[in-house]
Short mmCIF file of C-alpha atoms in Angstrom, two decimals:
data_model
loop_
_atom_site.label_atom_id
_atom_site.label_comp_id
_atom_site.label_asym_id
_atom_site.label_seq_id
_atom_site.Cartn_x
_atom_site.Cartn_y
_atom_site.Cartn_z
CA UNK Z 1 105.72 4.29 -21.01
CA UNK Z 2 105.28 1.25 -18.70
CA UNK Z 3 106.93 -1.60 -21.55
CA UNK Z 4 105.69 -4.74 -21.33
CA UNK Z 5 103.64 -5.60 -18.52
CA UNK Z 6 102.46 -8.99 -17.49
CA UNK Z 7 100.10 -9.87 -15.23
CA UNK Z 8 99.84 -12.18 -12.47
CA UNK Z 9 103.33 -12.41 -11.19
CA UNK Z 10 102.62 -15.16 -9.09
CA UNK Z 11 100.43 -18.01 -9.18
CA UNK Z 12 99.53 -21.42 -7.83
CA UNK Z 13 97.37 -23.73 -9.65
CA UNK Z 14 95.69 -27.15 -9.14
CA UNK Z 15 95.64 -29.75 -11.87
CA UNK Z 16 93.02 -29.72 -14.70
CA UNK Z 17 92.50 -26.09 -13.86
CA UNK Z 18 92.53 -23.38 -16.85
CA UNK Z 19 93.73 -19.44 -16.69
CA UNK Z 20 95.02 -16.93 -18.70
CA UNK Z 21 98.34 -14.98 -18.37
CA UNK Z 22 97.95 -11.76 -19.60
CA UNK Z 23 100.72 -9.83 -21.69
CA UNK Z 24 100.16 -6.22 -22.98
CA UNK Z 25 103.00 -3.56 -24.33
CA UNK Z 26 102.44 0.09 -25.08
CA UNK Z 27 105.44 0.26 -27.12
CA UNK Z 28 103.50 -0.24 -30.93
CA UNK Z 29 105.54 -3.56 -31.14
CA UNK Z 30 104.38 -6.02 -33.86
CA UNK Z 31 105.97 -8.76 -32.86
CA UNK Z 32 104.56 -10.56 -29.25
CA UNK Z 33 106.06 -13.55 -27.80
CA UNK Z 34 105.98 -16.31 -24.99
CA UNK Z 35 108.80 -18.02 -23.32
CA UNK Z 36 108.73 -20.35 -20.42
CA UNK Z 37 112.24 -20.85 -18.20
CA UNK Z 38 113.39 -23.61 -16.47
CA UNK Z 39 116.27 -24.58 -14.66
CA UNK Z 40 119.05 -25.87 -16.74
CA UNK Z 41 116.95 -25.41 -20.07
CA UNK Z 42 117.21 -21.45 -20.73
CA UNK Z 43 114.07 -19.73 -22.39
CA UNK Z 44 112.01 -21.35 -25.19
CA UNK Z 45 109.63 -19.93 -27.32
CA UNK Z 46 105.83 -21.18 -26.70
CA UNK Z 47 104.06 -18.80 -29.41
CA UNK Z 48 104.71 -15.72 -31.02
CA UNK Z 49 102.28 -12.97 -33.24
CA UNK Z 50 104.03 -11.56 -36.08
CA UNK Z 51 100.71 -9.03 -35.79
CA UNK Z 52 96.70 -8.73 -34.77
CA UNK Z 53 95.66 -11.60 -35.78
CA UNK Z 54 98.34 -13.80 -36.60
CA UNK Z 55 99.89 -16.64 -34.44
CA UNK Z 56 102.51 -19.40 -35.12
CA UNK Z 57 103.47 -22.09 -32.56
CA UNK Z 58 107.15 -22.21 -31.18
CA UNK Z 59 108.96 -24.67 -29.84
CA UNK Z 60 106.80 -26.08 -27.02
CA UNK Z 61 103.20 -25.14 -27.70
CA UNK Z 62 101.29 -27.96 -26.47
CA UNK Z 63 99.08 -27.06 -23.61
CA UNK Z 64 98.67 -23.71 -24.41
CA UNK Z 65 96.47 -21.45 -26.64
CA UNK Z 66 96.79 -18.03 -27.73
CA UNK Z 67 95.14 -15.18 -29.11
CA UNK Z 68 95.98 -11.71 -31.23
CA UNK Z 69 92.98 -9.25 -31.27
CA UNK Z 70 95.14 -6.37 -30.88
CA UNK Z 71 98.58 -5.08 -31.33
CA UNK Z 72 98.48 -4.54 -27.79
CA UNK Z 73 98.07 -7.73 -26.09
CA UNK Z 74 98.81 -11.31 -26.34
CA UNK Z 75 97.47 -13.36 -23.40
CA UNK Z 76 98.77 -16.90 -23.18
CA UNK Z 77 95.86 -19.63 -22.29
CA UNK Z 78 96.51 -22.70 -20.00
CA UNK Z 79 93.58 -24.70 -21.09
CA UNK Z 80 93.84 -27.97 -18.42
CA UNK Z 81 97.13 -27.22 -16.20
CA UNK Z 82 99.59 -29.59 -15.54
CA UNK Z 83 102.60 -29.77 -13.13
CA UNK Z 84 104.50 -30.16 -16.01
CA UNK Z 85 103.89 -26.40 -16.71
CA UNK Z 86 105.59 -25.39 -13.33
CA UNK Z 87 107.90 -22.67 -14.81
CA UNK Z 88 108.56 -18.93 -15.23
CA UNK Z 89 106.70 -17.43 -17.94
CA UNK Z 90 108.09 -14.49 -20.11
CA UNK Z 91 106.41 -12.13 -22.43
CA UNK Z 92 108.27 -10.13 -24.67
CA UNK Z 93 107.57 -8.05 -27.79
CA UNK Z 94 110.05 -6.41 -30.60
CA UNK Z 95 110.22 -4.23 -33.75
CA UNK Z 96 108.40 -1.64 -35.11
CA UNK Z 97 107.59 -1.00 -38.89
CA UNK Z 98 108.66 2.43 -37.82
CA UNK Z 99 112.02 1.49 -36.62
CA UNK Z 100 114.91 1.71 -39.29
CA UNK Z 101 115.99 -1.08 -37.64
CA UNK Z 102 115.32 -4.75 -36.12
CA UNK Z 103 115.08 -4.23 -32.39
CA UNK Z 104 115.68 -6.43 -30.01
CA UNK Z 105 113.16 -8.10 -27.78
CA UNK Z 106 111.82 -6.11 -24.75
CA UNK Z 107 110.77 -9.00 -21.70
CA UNK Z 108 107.95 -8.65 -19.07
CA UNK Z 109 108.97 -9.15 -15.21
CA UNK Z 110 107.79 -12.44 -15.57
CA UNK Z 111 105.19 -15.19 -14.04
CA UNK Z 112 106.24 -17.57 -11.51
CA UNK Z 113 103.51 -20.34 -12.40
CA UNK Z 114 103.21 -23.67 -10.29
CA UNK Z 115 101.13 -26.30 -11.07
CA UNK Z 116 99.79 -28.74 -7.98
CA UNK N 1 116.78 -24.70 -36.59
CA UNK N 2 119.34 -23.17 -34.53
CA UNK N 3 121.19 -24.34 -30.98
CA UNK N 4 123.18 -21.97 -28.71
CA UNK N 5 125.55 -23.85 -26.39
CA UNK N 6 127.06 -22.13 -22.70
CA UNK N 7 129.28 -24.22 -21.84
CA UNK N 8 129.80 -22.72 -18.32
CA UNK N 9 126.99 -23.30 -16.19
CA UNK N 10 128.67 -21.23 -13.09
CA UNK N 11 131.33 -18.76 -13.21
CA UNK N 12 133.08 -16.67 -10.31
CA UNK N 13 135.29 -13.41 -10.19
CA UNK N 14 136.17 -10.82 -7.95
CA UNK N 15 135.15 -7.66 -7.96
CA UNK N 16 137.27 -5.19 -10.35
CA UNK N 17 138.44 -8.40 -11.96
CA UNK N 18 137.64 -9.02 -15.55
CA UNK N 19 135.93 -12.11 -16.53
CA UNK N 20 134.36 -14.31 -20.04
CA UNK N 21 131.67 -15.54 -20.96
CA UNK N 22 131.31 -18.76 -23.43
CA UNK N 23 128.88 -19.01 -26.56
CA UNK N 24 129.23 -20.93 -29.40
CA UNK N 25 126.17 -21.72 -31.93
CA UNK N 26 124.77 -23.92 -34.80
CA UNK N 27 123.05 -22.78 -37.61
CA UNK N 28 123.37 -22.18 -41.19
CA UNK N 29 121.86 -18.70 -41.53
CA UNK N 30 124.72 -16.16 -43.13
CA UNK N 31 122.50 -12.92 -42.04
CA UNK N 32 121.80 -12.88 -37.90
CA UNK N 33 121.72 -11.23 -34.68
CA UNK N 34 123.57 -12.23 -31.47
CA UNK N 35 122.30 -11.23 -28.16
CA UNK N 36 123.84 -11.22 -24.82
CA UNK N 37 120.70 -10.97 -22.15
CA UNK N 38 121.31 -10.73 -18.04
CA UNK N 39 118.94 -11.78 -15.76
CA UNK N 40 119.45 -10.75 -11.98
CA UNK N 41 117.85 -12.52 -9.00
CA UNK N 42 114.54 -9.44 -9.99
CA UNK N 43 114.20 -11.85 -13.07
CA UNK N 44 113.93 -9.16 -15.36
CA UNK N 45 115.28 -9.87 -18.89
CA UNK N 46 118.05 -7.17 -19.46
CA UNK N 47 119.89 -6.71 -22.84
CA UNK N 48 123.34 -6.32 -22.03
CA UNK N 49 124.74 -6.23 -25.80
CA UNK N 50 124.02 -7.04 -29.34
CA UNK N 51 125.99 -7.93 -32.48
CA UNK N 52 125.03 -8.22 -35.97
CA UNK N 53 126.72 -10.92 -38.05
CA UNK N 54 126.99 -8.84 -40.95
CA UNK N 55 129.60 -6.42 -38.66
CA UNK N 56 133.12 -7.46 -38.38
CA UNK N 57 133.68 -5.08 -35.73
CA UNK N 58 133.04 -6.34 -32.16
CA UNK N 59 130.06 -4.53 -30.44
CA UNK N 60 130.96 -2.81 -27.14
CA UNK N 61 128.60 -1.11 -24.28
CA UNK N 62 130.60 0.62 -21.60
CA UNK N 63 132.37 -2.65 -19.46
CA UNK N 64 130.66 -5.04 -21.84
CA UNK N 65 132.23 -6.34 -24.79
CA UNK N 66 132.01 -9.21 -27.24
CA UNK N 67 134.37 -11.11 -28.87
CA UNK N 68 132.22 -12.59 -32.35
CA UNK N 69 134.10 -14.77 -34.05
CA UNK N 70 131.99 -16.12 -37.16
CA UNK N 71 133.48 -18.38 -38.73
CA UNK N 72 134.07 -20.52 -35.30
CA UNK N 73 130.61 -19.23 -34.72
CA UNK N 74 131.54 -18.04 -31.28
CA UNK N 75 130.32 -15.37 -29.27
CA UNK N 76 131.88 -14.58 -26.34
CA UNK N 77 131.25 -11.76 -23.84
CA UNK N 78 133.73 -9.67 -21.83
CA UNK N 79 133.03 -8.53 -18.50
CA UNK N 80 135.65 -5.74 -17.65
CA UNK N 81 135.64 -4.19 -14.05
CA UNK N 82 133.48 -6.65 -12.78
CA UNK N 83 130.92 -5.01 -9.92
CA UNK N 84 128.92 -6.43 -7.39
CA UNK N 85 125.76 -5.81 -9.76
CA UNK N 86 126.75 -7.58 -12.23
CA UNK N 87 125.92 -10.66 -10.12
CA UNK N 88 123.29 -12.89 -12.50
CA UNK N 89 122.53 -15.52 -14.90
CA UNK N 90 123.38 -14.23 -18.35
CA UNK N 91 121.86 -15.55 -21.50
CA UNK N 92 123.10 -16.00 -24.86
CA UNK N 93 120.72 -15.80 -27.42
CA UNK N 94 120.28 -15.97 -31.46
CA UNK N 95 117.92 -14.45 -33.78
CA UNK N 96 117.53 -14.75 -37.51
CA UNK N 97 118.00 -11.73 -39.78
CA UNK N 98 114.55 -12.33 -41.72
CA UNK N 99 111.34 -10.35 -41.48
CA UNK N 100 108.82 -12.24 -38.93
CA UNK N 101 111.06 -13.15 -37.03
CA UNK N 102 112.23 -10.53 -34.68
CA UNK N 103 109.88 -12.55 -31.99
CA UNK N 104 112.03 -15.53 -32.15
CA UNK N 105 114.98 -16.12 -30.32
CA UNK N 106 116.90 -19.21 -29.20
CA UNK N 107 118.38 -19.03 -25.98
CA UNK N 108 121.04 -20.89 -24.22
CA UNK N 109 120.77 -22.53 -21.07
CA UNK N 110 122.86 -19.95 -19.68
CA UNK N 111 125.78 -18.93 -16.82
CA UNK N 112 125.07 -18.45 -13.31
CA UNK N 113 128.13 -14.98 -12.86
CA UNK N 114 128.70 -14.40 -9.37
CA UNK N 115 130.81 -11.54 -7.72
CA UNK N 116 132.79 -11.83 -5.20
CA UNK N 117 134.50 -9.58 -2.61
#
Protein backbone atom coordinates (compact mmCIF):
# COMPACT_ATOMS: atom_id res chain seq x y z
CA UNK A 1 0.00 0.00 0.00
CA UNK A 2 2.35 2.75 -1.27
CA UNK A 3 -0.46 6.00 -0.52
CA UNK A 4 -0.19 8.66 -2.60
CA UNK A 5 2.64 8.85 -4.79
CA UNK A 6 3.72 11.76 -6.88
CA UNK A 7 6.01 11.89 -9.38
CA UNK A 8 8.80 13.99 -10.28
CA UNK A 9 10.08 15.19 -6.98
CA UNK A 10 12.22 17.60 -8.43
CA UNK A 11 12.18 19.70 -11.34
CA UNK A 12 13.59 22.69 -13.17
CA UNK A 13 11.80 24.32 -15.91
CA UNK A 14 12.37 27.11 -18.48
CA UNK A 15 9.68 29.64 -19.29
CA UNK A 16 6.85 28.90 -21.81
CA UNK A 17 7.64 25.26 -21.27
CA UNK A 18 4.61 22.72 -20.49
CA UNK A 19 4.70 19.28 -18.22
CA UNK A 20 2.65 17.27 -16.28
CA UNK A 21 2.95 16.34 -12.54
CA UNK A 22 1.67 13.16 -12.00
CA UNK A 23 -0.46 12.12 -8.81
CA UNK A 24 -1.80 8.53 -8.33
CA UNK A 25 -3.20 6.80 -4.87
CA UNK A 26 -4.01 3.15 -4.36
CA UNK A 27 -6.05 3.87 -1.46
CA UNK A 28 -9.85 3.85 -3.48
CA UNK A 29 -10.01 7.63 -2.47
CA UNK A 30 -12.69 9.69 -4.30
CA UNK A 31 -11.65 12.75 -3.55
CA UNK A 32 -8.01 14.03 -5.39
CA UNK A 33 -6.51 17.30 -4.79
CA UNK A 34 -3.66 19.88 -5.63
CA UNK A 35 -1.97 22.29 -3.41
CA UNK A 36 0.97 24.47 -4.12
CA UNK A 37 3.19 25.91 -0.88
CA UNK A 38 4.96 28.86 -0.55
CA UNK A 39 6.78 30.59 1.94
CA UNK A 40 4.72 32.64 4.23
CA UNK A 41 1.39 31.65 2.32
CA UNK A 42 0.66 27.94 3.70
CA UNK A 43 -1.02 25.42 1.17
CA UNK A 44 -3.79 26.43 -1.28
CA UNK A 45 -5.94 24.42 -3.17
CA UNK A 46 -5.29 24.53 -7.17
CA UNK A 47 -8.04 21.79 -8.21
CA UNK A 48 -9.70 19.04 -6.71
CA UNK A 49 -11.96 15.75 -8.28
CA UNK A 50 -14.82 14.93 -6.21
CA UNK A 51 -14.56 11.56 -8.68
CA UNK A 52 -13.54 10.12 -12.43
CA UNK A 53 -14.51 12.58 -14.25
CA UNK A 54 -15.30 15.47 -12.31
CA UNK A 55 -13.10 18.61 -11.62
CA UNK A 56 -13.74 22.00 -9.89
CA UNK A 57 -11.14 24.82 -9.72
CA UNK A 58 -9.76 25.96 -6.23
CA UNK A 59 -8.38 28.81 -5.18
CA UNK A 60 -5.54 29.51 -7.63
CA UNK A 61 -6.23 27.60 -10.83
CA UNK A 62 -4.95 29.74 -13.45
CA UNK A 63 -2.11 28.20 -15.29
CA UNK A 64 -2.95 24.88 -14.74
CA UNK A 65 -5.21 22.13 -16.22
CA UNK A 66 -6.36 18.96 -14.94
CA UNK A 67 -7.78 15.78 -15.73
CA UNK A 68 -9.96 12.72 -13.95
CA UNK A 69 -10.04 9.51 -16.13
CA UNK A 70 -9.69 7.36 -13.24
CA UNK A 71 -10.16 7.10 -9.57
CA UNK A 72 -6.63 6.50 -9.50
CA UNK A 73 -4.89 9.42 -10.78
CA UNK A 74 -5.08 13.07 -11.10
CA UNK A 75 -2.11 14.61 -12.95
CA UNK A 76 -1.83 18.37 -12.70
CA UNK A 77 -0.90 20.14 -16.26
CA UNK A 78 1.44 23.24 -16.50
CA UNK A 79 0.39 24.34 -19.88
CA UNK A 80 3.11 27.51 -20.55
CA UNK A 81 5.31 27.70 -17.17
CA UNK A 82 6.00 30.65 -15.47
CA UNK A 83 8.41 31.65 -12.63
CA UNK A 84 5.54 32.61 -10.93
CA UNK A 85 4.78 28.83 -10.46
CA UNK A 86 8.14 28.30 -8.52
CA UNK A 87 6.61 26.37 -5.54
CA UNK A 88 6.14 22.98 -3.84
CA UNK A 89 3.41 21.06 -5.22
CA UNK A 90 1.19 18.67 -3.07
CA UNK A 91 -1.16 15.96 -4.02
CA UNK A 92 -3.44 14.60 -1.68
CA UNK A 93 -6.59 12.45 -1.77
CA UNK A 94 -9.43 11.62 1.05
CA UNK A 95 -12.62 9.64 1.82
CA UNK A 96 -14.01 6.65 0.79
CA UNK A 97 -17.80 5.86 0.18
CA UNK A 98 -16.79 2.86 2.19
CA UNK A 99 -15.58 4.70 5.15
CA UNK A 100 -18.26 5.35 7.96
CA UNK A 101 -16.56 8.31 8.22
CA UNK A 102 -14.98 11.61 6.54
CA UNK A 103 -11.27 11.00 6.49
CA UNK A 104 -8.85 13.24 6.45
CA UNK A 105 -6.59 14.09 3.57
CA UNK A 106 -3.59 11.76 2.87
CA UNK A 107 -0.50 14.18 1.06
CA UNK A 108 2.13 13.01 -1.54
CA UNK A 109 6.00 13.72 -0.67
CA UNK A 110 5.69 16.55 -2.74
CA UNK A 111 7.27 18.43 -6.00
CA UNK A 112 9.83 20.97 -5.66
CA UNK A 113 8.99 22.86 -9.07
CA UNK A 114 11.16 25.94 -10.29
CA UNK A 115 10.42 27.87 -13.04
CA UNK A 116 13.55 29.78 -15.00
CA UNK B 1 -15.14 31.16 2.28
CA UNK B 2 -13.11 30.40 5.17
CA UNK B 3 -9.55 31.99 6.63
CA UNK B 4 -7.32 30.26 9.23
CA UNK B 5 -4.97 32.69 10.98
CA UNK B 6 -1.31 31.41 12.94
CA UNK B 7 -0.42 34.04 14.47
CA UNK B 8 3.07 32.69 15.42
CA UNK B 9 5.21 32.42 12.58
CA UNK B 10 8.28 30.88 14.80
CA UNK B 11 8.12 29.26 18.05
CA UNK B 12 10.98 27.71 20.33
CA UNK B 13 11.05 25.22 23.38
CA UNK B 14 13.25 22.95 24.98
CA UNK B 15 13.19 19.63 24.89
CA UNK B 16 10.76 17.90 27.62
CA UNK B 17 9.19 21.34 27.82
CA UNK B 18 5.62 21.76 26.85
CA UNK B 19 4.69 24.25 24.32
CA UNK B 20 1.22 25.96 22.17
CA UNK B 21 0.32 26.38 19.24
CA UNK B 22 -2.10 29.41 17.96
CA UNK B 23 -5.22 29.00 15.54
CA UNK B 24 -8.03 30.98 15.32
CA UNK B 25 -10.55 30.91 12.14
CA UNK B 26 -13.38 32.66 10.17
CA UNK B 27 -16.21 31.12 8.82
CA UNK B 28 -19.80 30.68 9.28
CA UNK B 29 -20.19 26.93 8.81
CA UNK B 30 -21.83 25.33 12.27
CA UNK B 31 -20.79 21.57 11.07
CA UNK B 32 -16.65 21.28 10.44
CA UNK B 33 -13.46 19.63 10.85
CA UNK B 34 -10.23 21.07 12.35
CA UNK B 35 -6.94 19.69 11.44
CA UNK B 36 -3.60 20.07 12.94
CA UNK B 37 -0.93 18.91 10.02
CA UNK B 38 3.18 18.78 10.69
CA UNK B 39 5.48 19.08 8.14
CA UNK B 40 9.24 18.19 8.94
CA UNK B 41 12.25 19.39 6.92
CA UNK B 42 11.21 15.50 4.61
CA UNK B 43 8.18 17.77 3.58
CA UNK B 44 5.84 15.15 4.07
CA UNK B 45 2.32 16.26 5.15
CA UNK B 46 1.71 14.47 8.57
CA UNK B 47 -1.68 14.60 10.44
CA UNK B 48 -0.88 15.19 13.87
CA UNK B 49 -4.66 15.56 15.22
CA UNK B 50 -8.19 16.19 14.27
CA UNK B 51 -11.31 17.65 15.89
CA UNK B 52 -14.80 17.70 14.86
CA UNK B 53 -16.84 20.80 15.70
CA UNK B 54 -19.77 18.92 16.54
CA UNK B 55 -17.52 17.32 19.74
CA UNK B 56 -17.23 19.31 22.82
CA UNK B 57 -14.62 17.14 24.06
CA UNK B 58 -11.03 18.12 23.10
CA UNK B 59 -9.33 15.51 20.77
CA UNK B 60 -6.06 14.07 22.15
CA UNK B 61 -3.22 11.72 20.38
CA UNK B 62 -0.57 10.60 22.80
CA UNK B 63 1.61 14.20 23.59
CA UNK B 64 -0.73 16.05 21.25
CA UNK B 65 -3.66 17.78 22.37
CA UNK B 66 -6.06 20.51 21.33
CA UNK B 67 -7.66 23.03 23.04
CA UNK B 68 -11.12 23.88 20.54
CA UNK B 69 -12.79 26.53 21.71
CA UNK B 70 -15.87 27.27 19.29
CA UNK B 71 -17.41 29.88 20.07
CA UNK B 72 -13.94 32.05 20.05
CA UNK B 73 -13.38 29.83 17.10
CA UNK B 74 -9.96 28.90 18.34
CA UNK B 75 -7.99 25.96 17.95
CA UNK B 76 -5.08 25.61 19.68
CA UNK B 77 -2.62 22.68 19.89
CA UNK B 78 -0.64 21.35 22.88
CA UNK B 79 2.66 20.01 22.55
CA UNK B 80 3.47 18.07 25.86
CA UNK B 81 7.05 16.53 26.31
CA UNK B 82 8.36 18.26 23.55
CA UNK B 83 11.19 15.92 21.58
CA UNK B 84 13.74 16.67 19.27
CA UNK B 85 11.37 15.22 16.41
CA UNK B 86 8.93 17.23 16.83
CA UNK B 87 11.09 19.92 15.18
CA UNK B 88 8.74 21.34 12.01
CA UNK B 89 6.39 23.68 10.52
CA UNK B 90 2.92 22.73 11.69
CA UNK B 91 -0.21 23.61 9.83
CA UNK B 92 -3.56 24.45 10.87
CA UNK B 93 -6.12 23.61 8.63
CA UNK B 94 -10.16 23.71 8.14
CA UNK B 95 -12.49 21.62 6.29
CA UNK B 96 -16.22 21.85 5.81
CA UNK B 97 -18.54 19.12 7.11
CA UNK B 98 -20.47 18.74 3.62
CA UNK B 99 -20.25 15.94 1.10
CA UNK B 100 -17.66 16.99 -1.83
CA UNK B 101 -15.76 18.47 0.06
CA UNK B 102 -13.45 16.25 1.94
CA UNK B 103 -10.72 17.48 -0.87
CA UNK B 104 -10.84 20.96 0.35
CA UNK B 105 -9.00 22.33 3.02
CA UNK B 106 -7.85 25.83 3.99
CA UNK B 107 -4.63 26.02 5.48
CA UNK B 108 -2.85 28.54 7.51
CA UNK B 109 0.33 29.99 6.80
CA UNK B 110 1.68 28.09 9.55
CA UNK B 111 4.52 27.90 12.66
CA UNK B 112 8.02 27.19 12.13
CA UNK B 113 8.41 24.72 16.05
CA UNK B 114 11.89 24.28 16.79
CA UNK B 115 13.49 22.11 19.63
CA UNK B 116 16.02 22.92 21.46
CA UNK B 117 18.57 21.21 23.76
Amino acid sequence: NAGVTQTPKFQVLKTGQSMTLQCAQDMNHEYMSWYRQDPGMGLRLIHYSVGAGITDQGEVPNGYNVSRSTTEDFPLRLLSAAPSQTSVYFCASSYSRYRAIMSEAFFGQGTRLTVV
Amino acid sequence: AQTVTQSQPEMSVQEAETVTLSCTYDTSENNYYLFWYKQPPSRQMILVIRQEAYKQQNATENRFSVNFQKAAKSFSLKISDSQLGDTAMYFCAFMKHESGTASKLTFGTGTRLQVTL
